[in-house]
């Protein structure tokens, strides 16, 4: 009997193949044919799950954003539970957005490729915007909770500081992907820590 494959599982496998092709060759090379070959499928199988190329690419971008969001949520619970040092916990949490291991490096490289492609591909814009908001949401939550605990200098504009922190994270991610030797994980975390210390009461 032929092996039955769950549709959701197959779509995620195809998304993973999209990521591998994009990381290796760029978004422009992630055609249905190239992705099918990467996934070990015939092109008709990919078309069974995605009616069009754009649908496949948008699904992959959404999958990437969902995975990062879910991991951040899990890590937040682990990192902050019972910790006496919220500054270091915050550094560790925000570093989840930086390319500091194979998984996060792959995510960052693919995300940057998607972001660049979204400038000229309107079908990617909505998901790219959602991904862009992710670090800002995390940054604002971290700062809001720190302010509620009295850990930040009084009078800070938290919305502005969240944007500033998110911009720093964007820059650290870009540097970590494009110049990893110049911006290794320890240095990136030191930069992040120094910025957070500058906001403390």
PDB file of C-alpha atoms in Angstrom:
ATOM      1  CA  UNK A   1       0.000   0.000   0.000  1.00  0.00           C
ATOM      2  CA  UNK A   2       1.240   3.538  -0.687  1.00  0.00           C
ATOM      3  CA  UNK A   3       2.459   5.443   2.321  1.00  0.00           C
ATOM      4  CA  UNK A   4      -0.068   7.993   3.592  1.00  0.00           C
ATOM      5  CA  UNK A   5       1.427  11.392   4.295  1.00  0.00           C
ATOM      6  CA  UNK A   6      -0.327  13.983   6.424  1.00  0.00           C
ATOM      7  CA  UNK A   7      -0.907  17.112   4.316  1.00  0.00           C
ATOM      8  CA  UNK A   8       0.285  19.517   7.019  1.00  0.00           C
ATOM      9  CA  UNK A   9       3.449  17.496   7.538  1.00  0.00           C
ATOM     10  CA  UNK A  10       4.175  17.463   3.816  1.00  0.00           C
ATOM     11  CA  UNK A  11       3.642  21.203   3.511  1.00  0.00           C
ATOM     12  CA  UNK A  12       6.103  21.794   6.352  1.00  0.00           C
ATOM     13  CA  UNK A  13       8.628  19.487   4.673  1.00  0.00           C
ATOM     14  CA  UNK A  14       8.267  21.525   1.505  1.00  0.00           C
ATOM     15  CA  UNK A  15       8.730  24.737   3.525  1.00  0.00           C
ATOM     16  CA  UNK A  16      11.967  23.310   4.922  1.00  0.00           C
ATOM     17  CA  UNK A  17      13.102  22.589   1.370  1.00  0.00           C
ATOM     18  CA  UNK A  18      12.271  26.198   0.449  1.00  0.00           C
ATOM     19  CA  UNK A  19      14.480  27.380   3.320  1.00  0.00           C
ATOM     20  CA  UNK A  20      17.401  25.218   2.198  1.00  0.00           C
ATOM     21  CA  UNK A  21      17.176  26.437  -1.400  1.00  0.00           C
ATOM     22  CA  UNK A  22      16.893  30.071  -0.329  1.00  0.00           C
ATOM     23  CA  UNK A  23      19.782  29.806   2.099  1.00  0.00           C
ATOM     24  CA  UNK A  24      21.982  28.218  -0.542  1.00  0.00           C
ATOM     25  CA  UNK A  25      20.851  29.963  -3.728  1.00  0.00           C
ATOM     26  CA  UNK A  26      18.560  32.888  -2.860  1.00  0.00           C
ATOM     27  CA  UNK A  27      14.833  33.544  -3.146  1.00  0.00           C
ATOM     28  CA  UNK A  28      14.928  33.967  -6.923  1.00  0.00           C
ATOM     29  CA  UNK A  29      16.117  30.368  -7.306  1.00  0.00           C
ATOM     30  CA  UNK A  30      13.366  28.847  -5.126  1.00  0.00           C
ATOM     31  CA  UNK A  31      11.228  27.701  -8.045  1.00  0.00           C
ATOM     32  CA  UNK A  32       8.681  24.910  -7.759  1.00  0.00           C
ATOM     33  CA  UNK A  33      11.060  22.652  -9.662  1.00  0.00           C
ATOM     34  CA  UNK A  34      14.084  23.486  -7.502  1.00  0.00           C
ATOM     35  CA  UNK A  35      12.120  23.045  -4.284  1.00  0.00           C
ATOM     36  CA  UNK A  36      10.652  19.752  -5.479  1.00  0.00           C
ATOM     37  CA  UNK A  37      14.138  18.447  -6.247  1.00  0.00           C
ATOM     38  CA  UNK A  38      15.406  19.635  -2.841  1.00  0.00           C
ATOM     39  CA  UNK A  39      12.512  17.875  -1.102  1.00  0.00           C
ATOM     40  CA  UNK A  40      12.994  14.669  -3.099  1.00  0.00           C
ATOM     41  CA  UNK A  41       9.584  15.041  -4.741  1.00  0.00           C
ATOM     42  CA  UNK A  42       8.275  15.334  -8.249  1.00  0.00           C
ATOM     43  CA  UNK A  43       7.009  18.788  -9.152  1.00  0.00           C
ATOM     44  CA  UNK A  44       3.441  17.481  -9.390  1.00  0.00           C
ATOM     45  CA  UNK A  45       3.581  16.546  -5.713  1.00  0.00           C
ATOM     46  CA  UNK A  46       4.522  20.096  -4.754  1.00  0.00           C
ATOM     47  CA  UNK A  47       1.715  21.454  -6.932  1.00  0.00           C
ATOM     48  CA  UNK A  48      -0.683  19.141  -5.108  1.00  0.00           C
ATOM     49  CA  UNK A  49      -0.020  21.084  -1.893  1.00  0.00           C
ATOM     50  CA  UNK A  50       0.577  24.545  -3.374  1.00  0.00           C
ATOM     51  CA  UNK A  51      -1.426  25.730  -6.360  1.00  0.00           C
ATOM     52  CA  UNK A  52       1.140  28.376  -7.266  1.00  0.00           C
ATOM     53  CA  UNK A  53       4.737  29.333  -6.592  1.00  0.00           C
ATOM     54  CA  UNK A  54       3.758  32.483  -4.666  1.00  0.00           C
ATOM     55  CA  UNK A  55       1.519  30.448  -2.362  1.00  0.00           C
ATOM     56  CA  UNK A  56       4.448  28.165  -1.510  1.00  0.00           C
ATOM     57  CA  UNK A  57       6.819  31.066  -0.803  1.00  0.00           C
ATOM     58  CA  UNK A  58       4.303  32.926   1.370  1.00  0.00           C
ATOM     59  CA  UNK A  59       3.582  29.745   3.317  1.00  0.00           C
ATOM     60  CA  UNK A  60       7.315  29.244   3.914  1.00  0.00           C
ATOM     61  CA  UNK A  61       7.705  32.826   5.149  1.00  0.00           C
ATOM     62  CA  UNK A  62       4.719  32.420   7.482  1.00  0.00           C
ATOM     63  CA  UNK A  63       6.121  29.130   8.761  1.00  0.00           C
ATOM     64  CA  UNK A  64       9.462  30.758   9.545  1.00  0.00           C
ATOM     65  CA  UNK A  65       7.797  33.584  11.491  1.00  0.00           C
ATOM     66  CA  UNK A  66       5.586  31.131  13.384  1.00  0.00           C
ATOM     67  CA  UNK A  67       8.542  28.950  14.383  1.00  0.00           C
ATOM     68  CA  UNK A  68      10.567  31.869  15.702  1.00  0.00           C
ATOM     69  CA  UNK A  69       7.554  33.237  17.594  1.00  0.00           C
ATOM     70  CA  UNK A  70       6.844  29.860  19.197  1.00  0.00           C
ATOM     71  CA  UNK A  71      10.482  29.388  20.196  1.00  0.00           C
ATOM     72  CA  UNK A  72      10.674  32.852  21.745  1.00  0.00           C
ATOM     73  CA  UNK A  73       7.530  32.147  23.773  1.00  0.00           C
ATOM     74  CA  UNK A  74       8.950  28.837  25.035  1.00  0.00           C
ATOM     75  CA  UNK A  75      12.312  30.347  25.850  1.00  0.00           C
ATOM     76  CA  UNK A  76      10.720  33.273  27.712  1.00  0.00           C
ATOM     77  CA  UNK A  77       9.064  30.867  30.131  1.00  0.00           C
ATOM     78  CA  UNK A  78      12.292  28.901  30.641  1.00  0.00           C
ATOM     79  CA  UNK A  79      14.550  31.936  30.995  1.00  0.00           C
ATOM     80  CA  UNK A  80      12.496  34.098  33.337  1.00  0.00           C
ATOM     81  CA  UNK A  81      11.108  31.394  35.609  1.00  0.00           C
ATOM     82  CA  UNK A  82      12.612  31.976  39.033  1.00  0.00           C
ATOM     83  CA  UNK A  83      15.597  33.990  37.803  1.00  0.00           C
ATOM     84  CA  UNK A  84      16.995  36.683  40.150  1.00  0.00           C
ATOM     85  CA  UNK A  85      18.874  38.473  37.338  1.00  0.00           C
ATOM     86  CA  UNK A  86      16.347  39.878  34.887  1.00  0.00           C
ATOM     87  CA  UNK A  87      18.982  41.780  32.915  1.00  0.00           C
ATOM     88  CA  UNK A  88      20.877  38.625  31.986  1.00  0.00           C
ATOM     89  CA  UNK A  89      17.594  36.831  31.368  1.00  0.00           C
ATOM     90  CA  UNK A  90      16.549  39.593  28.984  1.00  0.00           C
ATOM     91  CA  UNK A  91      19.883  39.400  27.161  1.00  0.00           C
ATOM     92  CA  UNK A  92      19.436  35.642  26.747  1.00  0.00           C
ATOM     93  CA  UNK A  93      15.881  36.030  25.503  1.00  0.00           C
ATOM     94  CA  UNK A  94      16.662  38.748  22.965  1.00  0.00           C
ATOM     95  CA  UNK A  95      19.705  36.787  21.786  1.00  0.00           C
ATOM     96  CA  UNK A  96      17.241  34.155  20.559  1.00  0.00           C
ATOM     97  CA  UNK A  97      16.680  36.543  17.649  1.00  0.00           C
ATOM     98  CA  UNK A  98      20.378  36.589  16.741  1.00  0.00           C
ATOM     99  CA  UNK A  99      22.311  34.071  14.574  1.00  0.00           C
ATOM    100  CA  UNK A 100      24.171  32.398  17.443  1.00  0.00           C
ATOM    101  CA  UNK A 101      23.835  28.738  16.455  1.00  0.00           C
ATOM    102  CA  UNK A 102      23.059  26.734  13.335  1.00  0.00           C
ATOM    103  CA  UNK A 103      19.282  26.952  13.730  1.00  0.00           C
ATOM    104  CA  UNK A 104      19.221  30.685  14.396  1.00  0.00           C
ATOM    105  CA  UNK A 105      21.807  31.384  11.686  1.00  0.00           C
ATOM    106  CA  UNK A 106      19.684  29.542   9.131  1.00  0.00           C
ATOM    107  CA  UNK A 107      16.581  31.431  10.263  1.00  0.00           C
ATOM    108  CA  UNK A 108      18.346  34.795  10.082  1.00  0.00           C
ATOM    109  CA  UNK A 109      19.837  34.141   6.642  1.00  0.00           C
ATOM    110  CA  UNK A 110      16.500  33.054   5.196  1.00  0.00           C
ATOM    111  CA  UNK A 111      14.660  35.892   6.907  1.00  0.00           C
ATOM    112  CA  UNK A 112      17.044  38.498   5.482  1.00  0.00           C
ATOM    113  CA  UNK A 113      16.644  37.001   2.005  1.00  0.00           C
ATOM    114  CA  UNK A 114      12.862  37.157   2.353  1.00  0.00           C
ATOM    115  CA  UNK A 115      13.019  40.744   3.621  1.00  0.00           C
ATOM    116  CA  UNK A 116      15.051  41.900   0.639  1.00  0.00           C
ATOM    117  CA  UNK A 117      12.763  40.040  -1.771  1.00  0.00           C
ATOM    118  CA  UNK A 118       9.669  41.609  -0.191  1.00  0.00           C
ATOM    119  CA  UNK A 119      10.805  45.048  -1.393  1.00  0.00           C
ATOM    120  CA  UNK A 120       9.934  44.078  -4.964  1.00  0.00           C
ATOM    121  CA  UNK A 121       7.447  41.257  -4.404  1.00  0.00           C
ATOM    122  CA  UNK A 122       4.148  42.593  -3.011  1.00  0.00           C
ATOM    123  CA  UNK A 123       2.856  39.096  -2.225  1.00  0.00           C
ATOM    124  CA  UNK A 124       5.510  38.814   0.489  1.00  0.00           C
ATOM    125  CA  UNK A 125       4.888  42.227   2.037  1.00  0.00           C
ATOM    126  CA  UNK A 126       2.248  41.272   4.618  1.00  0.00           C
ATOM    127  CA  UNK A 127       4.252  38.378   6.067  1.00  0.00           C
ATOM    128  CA  UNK A 128       7.463  40.411   5.962  1.00  0.00           C
ATOM    129  CA  UNK A 129       5.730  43.184   7.901  1.00  0.00           C
ATOM    130  CA  UNK A 130       4.520  40.655  10.479  1.00  0.00           C
ATOM    131  CA  UNK A 131       8.043  39.347  10.904  1.00  0.00           C
ATOM    132  CA  UNK A 132       9.350  42.902  11.188  1.00  0.00           C
ATOM    133  CA  UNK A 133       6.944  43.562  14.055  1.00  0.00           C
ATOM    134  CA  UNK A 134       8.036  40.474  16.003  1.00  0.00           C
ATOM    135  CA  UNK A 135      11.262  41.862  17.513  1.00  0.00           C
ATOM    136  CA  UNK A 136       9.493  45.129  18.299  1.00  0.00           C
ATOM    137  CA  UNK A 137       6.747  43.316  20.171  1.00  0.00           C
ATOM    138  CA  UNK A 138       9.310  41.317  22.172  1.00  0.00           C
ATOM    139  CA  UNK A 139      11.378  44.422  22.891  1.00  0.00           C
ATOM    140  CA  UNK A 140       8.360  46.410  24.078  1.00  0.00           C
ATOM    141  CA  UNK A 141       7.204  43.598  26.331  1.00  0.00           C
ATOM    142  CA  UNK A 142      10.649  43.233  27.922  1.00  0.00           C
ATOM    143  CA  UNK A 143      10.887  46.974  28.553  1.00  0.00           C
ATOM    144  CA  UNK A 144       7.315  47.283  29.806  1.00  0.00           C
ATOM    145  CA  UNK A 145       7.830  44.485  32.323  1.00  0.00           C
ATOM    146  CA  UNK A 146      11.160  45.958  33.450  1.00  0.00           C
ATOM    147  CA  UNK A 147       9.538  49.373  33.919  1.00  0.00           C
ATOM    148  CA  UNK A 148       6.719  47.847  35.963  1.00  0.00           C
ATOM    149  CA  UNK A 149       9.342  46.340  38.264  1.00  0.00           C
ATOM    150  CA  UNK A 150      11.073  49.703  38.661  1.00  0.00           C
ATOM    151  CA  UNK A 151      14.194  48.521  36.849  1.00  0.00           C
ATOM    152  CA  UNK A 152      14.309  51.285  34.231  1.00  0.00           C
ATOM    153  CA  UNK A 153      15.127  54.980  34.507  1.00  0.00           C
ATOM    154  CA  UNK A 154      11.968  56.997  35.064  1.00  0.00           C
ATOM    155  CA  UNK A 155      10.580  59.043  32.206  1.00  0.00           C
ATOM    156  CA  UNK A 156      11.646  56.765  29.351  1.00  0.00           C
ATOM    157  CA  UNK A 157       9.439  56.702  26.264  1.00  0.00           C
ATOM    158  CA  UNK A 158       8.957  52.931  26.124  1.00  0.00           C
ATOM    159  CA  UNK A 159       7.593  52.892  22.583  1.00  0.00           C
ATOM    160  CA  UNK A 160      10.628  54.819  21.361  1.00  0.00           C
ATOM    161  CA  UNK A 161      13.028  52.675  23.399  1.00  0.00           C
ATOM    162  CA  UNK A 162      11.418  49.505  22.037  1.00  0.00           C
ATOM    163  CA  UNK A 163      11.988  50.758  18.496  1.00  0.00           C
ATOM    164  CA  UNK A 164      15.597  51.637  19.363  1.00  0.00           C
ATOM    165  CA  UNK A 165      16.184  48.201  20.889  1.00  0.00           C
ATOM    166  CA  UNK A 166      14.571  46.456  17.908  1.00  0.00           C
ATOM    167  CA  UNK A 167      16.757  48.471  15.536  1.00  0.00           C
ATOM    168  CA  UNK A 168      19.798  47.341  17.507  1.00  0.00           C
ATOM    169  CA  UNK A 169      18.653  43.728  17.208  1.00  0.00           C
ATOM    170  CA  UNK A 170      18.150  44.182  13.454  1.00  0.00           C
ATOM    171  CA  UNK A 171      21.694  45.504  13.133  1.00  0.00           C
ATOM    172  CA  UNK A 172      23.189  42.730  15.256  1.00  0.00           C
ATOM    173  CA  UNK A 173      21.363  40.111  13.207  1.00  0.00           C
ATOM    174  CA  UNK A 174      22.565  41.632   9.936  1.00  0.00           C
ATOM    175  CA  UNK A 175      26.129  41.865  11.213  1.00  0.00           C
ATOM    176  CA  UNK A 176      26.033  38.318  12.532  1.00  0.00           C
ATOM    177  CA  UNK A 177      24.929  37.007   9.141  1.00  0.00           C
ATOM    178  CA  UNK A 178      27.135  39.107   6.879  1.00  0.00           C
ATOM    179  CA  UNK A 179      30.257  39.472   9.061  1.00  0.00           C
ATOM    180  CA  UNK A 180      30.228  36.717  11.682  1.00  0.00           C
ATOM    181  CA  UNK A 181      33.960  36.944  12.316  1.00  0.00           C
ATOM    182  CA  UNK A 182      33.661  40.663  13.097  1.00  0.00           C
ATOM    183  CA  UNK A 183      30.542  40.242  15.237  1.00  0.00           C
ATOM    184  CA  UNK A 184      30.724  36.871  17.041  1.00  0.00           C
ATOM    185  CA  UNK A 185      27.952  35.891  19.487  1.00  0.00           C
ATOM    186  CA  UNK A 186      29.776  37.018  22.634  1.00  0.00           C
ATOM    187  CA  UNK A 187      30.442  40.492  21.253  1.00  0.00           C
ATOM    188  CA  UNK A 188      26.851  40.820  20.011  1.00  0.00           C
ATOM    189  CA  UNK A 189      25.545  39.898  23.448  1.00  0.00           C
ATOM    190  CA  UNK A 190      27.957  42.352  25.099  1.00  0.00           C
ATOM    191  CA  UNK A 191      26.612  45.128  22.848  1.00  0.00           C
ATOM    192  CA  UNK A 192      23.060  44.131  23.701  1.00  0.00           C
ATOM    193  CA  UNK A 193      23.851  43.982  27.427  1.00  0.00           C
ATOM    194  CA  UNK A 194      25.518  47.395  27.401  1.00  0.00           C
ATOM    195  CA  UNK A 195      22.474  48.927  25.722  1.00  0.00           C
ATOM    196  CA  UNK A 196      20.105  47.419  28.292  1.00  0.00           C
ATOM    197  CA  UNK A 197      22.346  48.569  31.140  1.00  0.00           C
ATOM    198  CA  UNK A 198      22.113  52.122  29.809  1.00  0.00           C
ATOM    199  CA  UNK A 199      18.350  52.021  30.416  1.00  0.00           C
ATOM    200  CA  UNK A 200      18.532  50.820  34.016  1.00  0.00           C
ATOM    201  CA  UNK A 201      17.475  52.902  36.967  1.00  0.00           C
TER     202      UNK A 201
END
